[in-house]
Amino acid sequence: MLTLSHEKLLLLYTILRPDSAPQDRFRAGHRLARMGDPRPGVGVQTDGIPELDWVEIPGGEFVYQDGQVYSALPSFYISRYPVTVGQYAAFVESDGYTNPAYWTRMGWQWLDGRREPMLWNVPKWHILNHPVVGVTWYEAVAFCAWLAVKLGFDADILRLPTELEWEKAARGTDGRMYPWGNLPVPGGANINETYAYHHVGPHFLKRTTAVGIYPQDYSPYGVMDMCGNVREWCQSRYLDIGRVVRGGSWFSNSLQAQLTTRNWFYESNADYGIGFRPMAVIYPGNQFLSGS
């Protein structure tokens, strides 16, 4: 049985308390990264394979965008957190950047000898329990295929979520605008609360934080960090010119962080505010993704 030190327990208590200040959350999460973050779904297993904490999203009707109702989605699983730096490191250190089997044809052409994502060795962004940033759509897709193979399944078992899947996982079935309701709240997520035209509160950390340390940024299904921290690549195309990015990031204002906000980038784009999280389809009899 894993026994946690007194310091780790205090750090976990800090990030789980709803009234903890964002600055205190950041410091606690950063300290956990140095000590070894014990939370399920944040790091890697003893065999070096990323340990994702899968959340079941039940099929059925839900509200999409401005009151459009969709009922065709089947059940699926999605990662509770965005992929972390520590988890992506397993891909980098394995054959992720050398095996073309994980990459789309255009992605392999784009790769052109690269061995790591942009910003990989920049200390501000390279913190093990923070979401990985500086990844292109090509790299996110390749990671999902690599992880599926490492788990012993066909590469199409895991992929990026579509817009519809992402939004249902974030909003639930009642069409809420934020994970906690319809109005922004101070300290609710890692966003820019200080933006003049959409001022919410005094907080703006100007960087990513450890995943899952804002207990209010918690969807009706328990999926975290969909309002803030990093925007996320989706599988869906945008007008055949790029790929959709959903969610808010650490530099988004409260309007941009609404769960209905849509954006897009070229597949080869990458910056310090975009990450990703995988989803998994459900096949009858394959219950290997039933959670931690």
Coordinates of C-alpha atoms in Angstrom, one line a residue:
M1 CA 0.0 0.0 0.0
L2 CA 1.3 3.5 -0.9
T3 CA 2.0 5.6 2.2
L4 CA 2.1 9.3 1.6
S5 CA 4.4 11.6 3.5
H6 CA 2.9 14.3 5.8
E7 CA 4.1 17.0 3.3
K8 CA 2.4 15.4 0.3
L9 CA -0.8 15.1 2.3
L10 CA -0.7 18.8 3.1
L11 CA 0.0 19.6 -0.6
L12 CA -2.9 17.5 -1.7
Y13 CA -5.1 19.1 0.9
T14 CA -4.1 22.6 -0.5
I15 CA -5.1 21.7 -4.1
L16 CA -8.3 20.0 -3.1
R17 CA -9.6 22.9 -0.9
P18 CA -12.1 25.0 -2.9
D19 CA -11.0 28.2 -1.0
S20 CA -7.3 27.8 -1.7
A21 CA -5.8 30.8 -3.6
P22 CA -4.6 30.0 -7.1
Q23 CA -1.1 31.1 -6.1
D24 CA -1.1 28.5 -3.3
R25 CA -2.5 25.9 -5.7
F26 CA 0.4 26.6 -8.1
R27 CA 3.1 26.3 -5.5
A28 CA 1.6 23.1 -4.1
G29 CA 1.3 21.5 -7.5
H30 CA 4.9 22.6 -8.4
R31 CA 6.2 21.0 -5.2
L32 CA 4.3 17.8 -5.9
A33 CA 6.0 17.7 -9.3
R34 CA 9.4 17.8 -7.6
M35 CA 8.5 15.2 -5.0
G36 CA 6.5 12.9 -7.4
D37 CA 2.8 13.6 -7.9
P38 CA 1.0 10.5 -6.4
R39 CA -2.4 11.2 -8.0
P40 CA -3.8 8.6 -10.5
G41 CA -3.8 9.7 -14.1
V42 CA -0.9 12.2 -13.7
G43 CA 2.2 10.2 -14.3
V44 CA 3.4 6.9 -15.7
Q45 CA 3.1 3.3 -14.6
T46 CA 6.1 1.2 -13.4
D47 CA 6.3 -0.2 -17.0
G48 CA 6.8 3.3 -18.4
I49 CA 3.4 3.5 -20.0
P50 CA 1.3 6.6 -19.2
E51 CA -1.3 6.0 -16.6
L52 CA -4.4 7.9 -17.8
D53 CA -7.4 8.1 -15.5
W54 CA -10.4 7.3 -17.8
V55 CA -13.8 8.8 -17.2
E56 CA -16.9 7.2 -18.7
I57 CA -19.2 9.6 -20.6
P58 CA -22.6 7.9 -21.1
G59 CA -24.3 8.0 -24.4
G60 CA -27.6 9.8 -25.0
E61 CA -29.0 13.3 -25.5
F62 CA -27.1 16.5 -24.6
V63 CA -27.1 20.2 -25.4
Y64 CA -24.5 21.3 -28.0
Q65 CA -23.5 24.9 -28.6
D66 CA -26.5 27.3 -28.5
G67 CA -29.3 25.0 -27.7
Q68 CA -28.8 22.4 -30.4
V69 CA -29.7 19.0 -29.1
Y70 CA -27.8 15.9 -30.2
S71 CA -28.7 12.4 -29.2
A72 CA -26.5 10.2 -31.5
L73 CA -23.4 9.9 -29.4
P74 CA -22.6 6.5 -28.0
S75 CA -20.8 6.1 -24.7
F76 CA -17.1 6.7 -24.6
Y77 CA -14.2 7.3 -22.3
I78 CA -12.0 10.4 -22.0
S79 CA -8.9 11.2 -20.0
R80 CA -9.7 13.0 -16.7
Y81 CA -6.7 15.3 -17.3
P82 CA -4.8 16.7 -20.3
V83 CA -1.7 14.7 -21.1
T84 CA 1.1 15.8 -18.8
V85 CA 4.7 16.5 -19.6
G86 CA 5.7 13.4 -17.7
Q87 CA 3.3 11.2 -19.7
Y88 CA 4.4 12.7 -23.0
A89 CA 8.1 12.2 -22.0
A90 CA 7.4 8.4 -22.2
F91 CA 6.4 8.9 -25.9
V92 CA 9.5 11.0 -26.6
E93 CA 11.8 8.6 -24.9
S94 CA 10.3 5.6 -26.6
D95 CA 10.0 5.2 -30.4
G96 CA 7.3 7.9 -30.7
Y97 CA 9.4 10.1 -32.9
T98 CA 11.1 7.4 -34.9
N99 CA 8.3 5.0 -35.9
P100 CA 6.2 6.2 -38.8
A101 CA 3.4 3.7 -37.9
Y102 CA 2.0 6.2 -35.3
W103 CA 1.9 9.2 -37.6
T104 CA -0.4 10.3 -40.4
R105 CA 1.3 10.7 -43.8
M106 CA 1.3 14.5 -43.5
G107 CA 2.5 14.3 -39.9
W108 CA 5.5 12.1 -40.8
Q109 CA 6.4 14.6 -43.6
W110 CA 6.1 17.5 -41.1
L111 CA 8.2 15.6 -38.6
D112 CA 11.3 15.8 -40.8
G113 CA 13.7 14.5 -38.2
R114 CA 12.3 16.2 -35.1
R115 CA 12.7 14.3 -31.9
E116 CA 10.6 16.4 -29.4
P117 CA 7.9 19.1 -29.4
M118 CA 8.4 22.8 -29.4
L119 CA 9.2 24.3 -25.9
W120 CA 10.2 20.8 -24.7
N121 CA 13.3 21.9 -22.8
V122 CA 12.0 25.3 -21.7
P123 CA 11.9 25.1 -17.8
K124 CA 8.7 27.2 -17.5
W125 CA 6.7 24.7 -19.4
H126 CA 8.7 21.5 -18.7
I127 CA 7.1 20.5 -15.4
L128 CA 6.2 16.8 -15.0
N129 CA 2.6 17.2 -13.7
H130 CA 1.7 20.2 -15.9
P131 CA 0.0 19.7 -19.3
V132 CA 2.3 19.3 -22.2
V133 CA 2.3 22.3 -24.5
G134 CA 4.0 23.2 -27.8
V135 CA 2.5 20.1 -29.4
T136 CA 1.0 20.1 -32.9
W137 CA -2.1 18.2 -33.9
Y138 CA 0.2 15.7 -35.7
E139 CA 2.0 15.0 -32.4
A140 CA -1.2 14.6 -30.4
V141 CA -2.5 12.1 -32.9
A142 CA 0.7 10.2 -32.9
F143 CA 0.8 10.0 -29.1
C144 CA -2.8 8.5 -29.1
A145 CA -1.8 5.9 -31.6
W146 CA 1.4 5.1 -29.7
L147 CA -0.4 4.7 -26.4
A148 CA -3.0 2.4 -28.0
V149 CA -0.3 0.1 -29.3
K150 CA 1.6 0.1 -26.0
L151 CA -1.6 -1.0 -24.3
G152 CA -1.9 -3.8 -26.8
F153 CA -4.8 -2.6 -28.9
D154 CA -5.4 -1.3 -32.4
A155 CA -4.3 2.2 -33.0
D156 CA -7.8 3.5 -33.6
I157 CA -9.0 2.5 -30.1
L158 CA -7.6 5.8 -28.8
R159 CA -7.8 9.1 -30.6
L160 CA -8.5 12.8 -30.0
P161 CA -12.2 13.6 -29.2
T162 CA -14.4 15.1 -31.8
E163 CA -16.0 18.5 -31.0
L164 CA -19.2 16.8 -30.0
E165 CA -17.5 14.4 -27.7
W166 CA -15.3 17.1 -26.1
E167 CA -18.3 19.3 -25.4
K168 CA -20.5 16.7 -23.9
A169 CA -17.6 15.6 -21.6
A170 CA -17.2 19.3 -20.5
R171 CA -20.8 20.4 -20.2
G172 CA -22.9 17.4 -19.4
T173 CA -26.5 17.4 -20.6
D174 CA -27.8 20.7 -19.3
G175 CA -26.0 23.1 -21.6
R176 CA -24.0 24.9 -18.8
M177 CA -21.4 27.5 -19.9
Y178 CA -18.8 26.6 -17.3
P179 CA -18.1 23.3 -15.5
W180 CA -19.7 24.7 -12.3
G181 CA -22.7 26.6 -13.9
N182 CA -23.5 29.5 -16.1
L183 CA -21.5 32.4 -14.6
P184 CA -17.7 32.8 -14.1
V185 CA -16.4 32.7 -10.6
P186 CA -13.1 34.0 -9.1
G187 CA -10.5 31.2 -8.7
G188 CA -12.7 28.7 -10.6
A189 CA -10.1 27.9 -13.3
N190 CA -6.6 28.8 -14.4
I191 CA -7.6 31.6 -16.7
N192 CA -6.9 35.4 -17.0
E193 CA -9.5 36.8 -14.6
T194 CA -8.1 40.3 -14.9
Y195 CA -8.9 41.1 -18.5
A196 CA -10.5 44.5 -18.6
Y197 CA -13.7 43.8 -20.6
H198 CA -14.4 40.5 -18.9
H199 CA -13.1 41.1 -15.4
V200 CA -13.9 38.3 -13.0
G201 CA -11.3 38.5 -10.2
P202 CA -7.7 39.3 -9.3
H203 CA -6.0 36.1 -10.5
F204 CA -3.8 35.7 -13.6
L205 CA -0.9 33.3 -13.1
K206 CA 0.5 33.7 -16.7
R207 CA 1.4 30.1 -17.0
T208 CA 0.2 26.5 -16.8
T209 CA -0.4 24.8 -13.5
A210 CA -0.4 21.1 -12.5
V211 CA -3.4 19.4 -13.9
G212 CA -6.5 18.9 -11.8
I213 CA -5.7 21.4 -9.1
Y214 CA -8.9 23.6 -9.5
P215 CA -11.7 21.5 -8.0
Q216 CA -14.4 23.8 -9.5
D217 CA -13.0 23.2 -13.0
Y218 CA -14.7 19.8 -12.8
S219 CA -17.3 18.7 -15.3
P220 CA -20.6 16.9 -14.4
Y221 CA -18.7 13.7 -15.2
G222 CA -15.6 14.5 -13.3
V223 CA -13.4 15.6 -16.3
M224 CA -11.0 18.4 -15.2
D225 CA -9.3 21.4 -16.7
M226 CA -11.7 21.9 -19.6
C227 CA -12.3 25.5 -18.8
G228 CA -8.7 26.6 -18.1
N229 CA -5.1 25.6 -18.1
V230 CA -4.7 24.6 -21.8
R231 CA -6.9 24.6 -24.9
E232 CA -7.1 21.2 -26.5
W233 CA -6.8 19.7 -29.9
C234 CA -9.8 17.9 -31.3
Q235 CA -10.2 15.4 -34.1
S236 CA -12.7 17.5 -36.0
R237 CA -11.8 19.5 -39.0
Y238 CA -12.5 23.2 -39.4
L239 CA -13.6 24.0 -43.0
D240 CA -11.0 21.7 -44.4
I241 CA -8.2 24.1 -43.5
G242 CA -7.3 23.1 -40.0
R243 CA -8.4 21.4 -36.8
V244 CA -10.7 22.5 -34.0
V245 CA -9.3 23.5 -30.7
R246 CA -11.6 23.7 -27.7
G247 CA -11.6 24.9 -24.1
G248 CA -9.9 27.8 -22.3
S249 CA -6.3 28.2 -21.4
W250 CA -4.3 30.1 -18.8
F251 CA -4.3 33.2 -20.9
S252 CA -8.1 33.1 -21.9
N253 CA -10.5 35.6 -20.5
S254 CA -13.8 34.5 -18.9
L255 CA -15.6 34.8 -22.2
Q256 CA -13.0 32.8 -24.2
A257 CA -13.1 30.1 -21.4
Q258 CA -16.8 29.3 -21.9
L259 CA -17.3 25.7 -22.9
T260 CA -19.0 26.7 -26.1
T261 CA -16.0 28.6 -27.4
R262 CA -14.5 27.3 -30.7
N263 CA -11.2 28.0 -32.3
W264 CA -9.0 26.4 -34.9
F265 CA -5.4 26.1 -36.0
Y266 CA -3.4 24.5 -38.7
E267 CA -2.3 20.9 -37.9
S268 CA 1.3 22.1 -37.8
N269 CA 0.7 25.0 -35.3
A270 CA 1.9 24.8 -31.7
D271 CA 2.1 27.2 -28.9
Y272 CA 2.4 27.5 -25.1
G273 CA -1.4 27.3 -24.6
I274 CA -2.5 24.2 -26.5
G275 CA -2.4 20.6 -25.2
F276 CA -4.6 17.6 -25.7
R277 CA -6.4 14.7 -24.0
P278 CA -7.2 11.3 -25.6
M279 CA -10.6 9.6 -25.7
A280 CA -11.3 5.9 -26.2
V281 CA -14.2 4.2 -28.0
I282 CA -16.0 1.3 -26.3
Y283 CA -16.1 -2.1 -27.8
P284 CA -18.4 -4.9 -26.4
G285 CA -16.4 -7.1 -24.1
N286 CA -13.5 -4.7 -23.8
Q287 CA -13.8 -3.1 -20.4
F288 CA -10.1 -2.3 -20.0
L289 CA -10.8 1.4 -19.7
S290 CA -13.1 1.3 -16.7
G291 CA -11.1 3.8 -14.6
S292 CA -8.3 3.8 -12.2

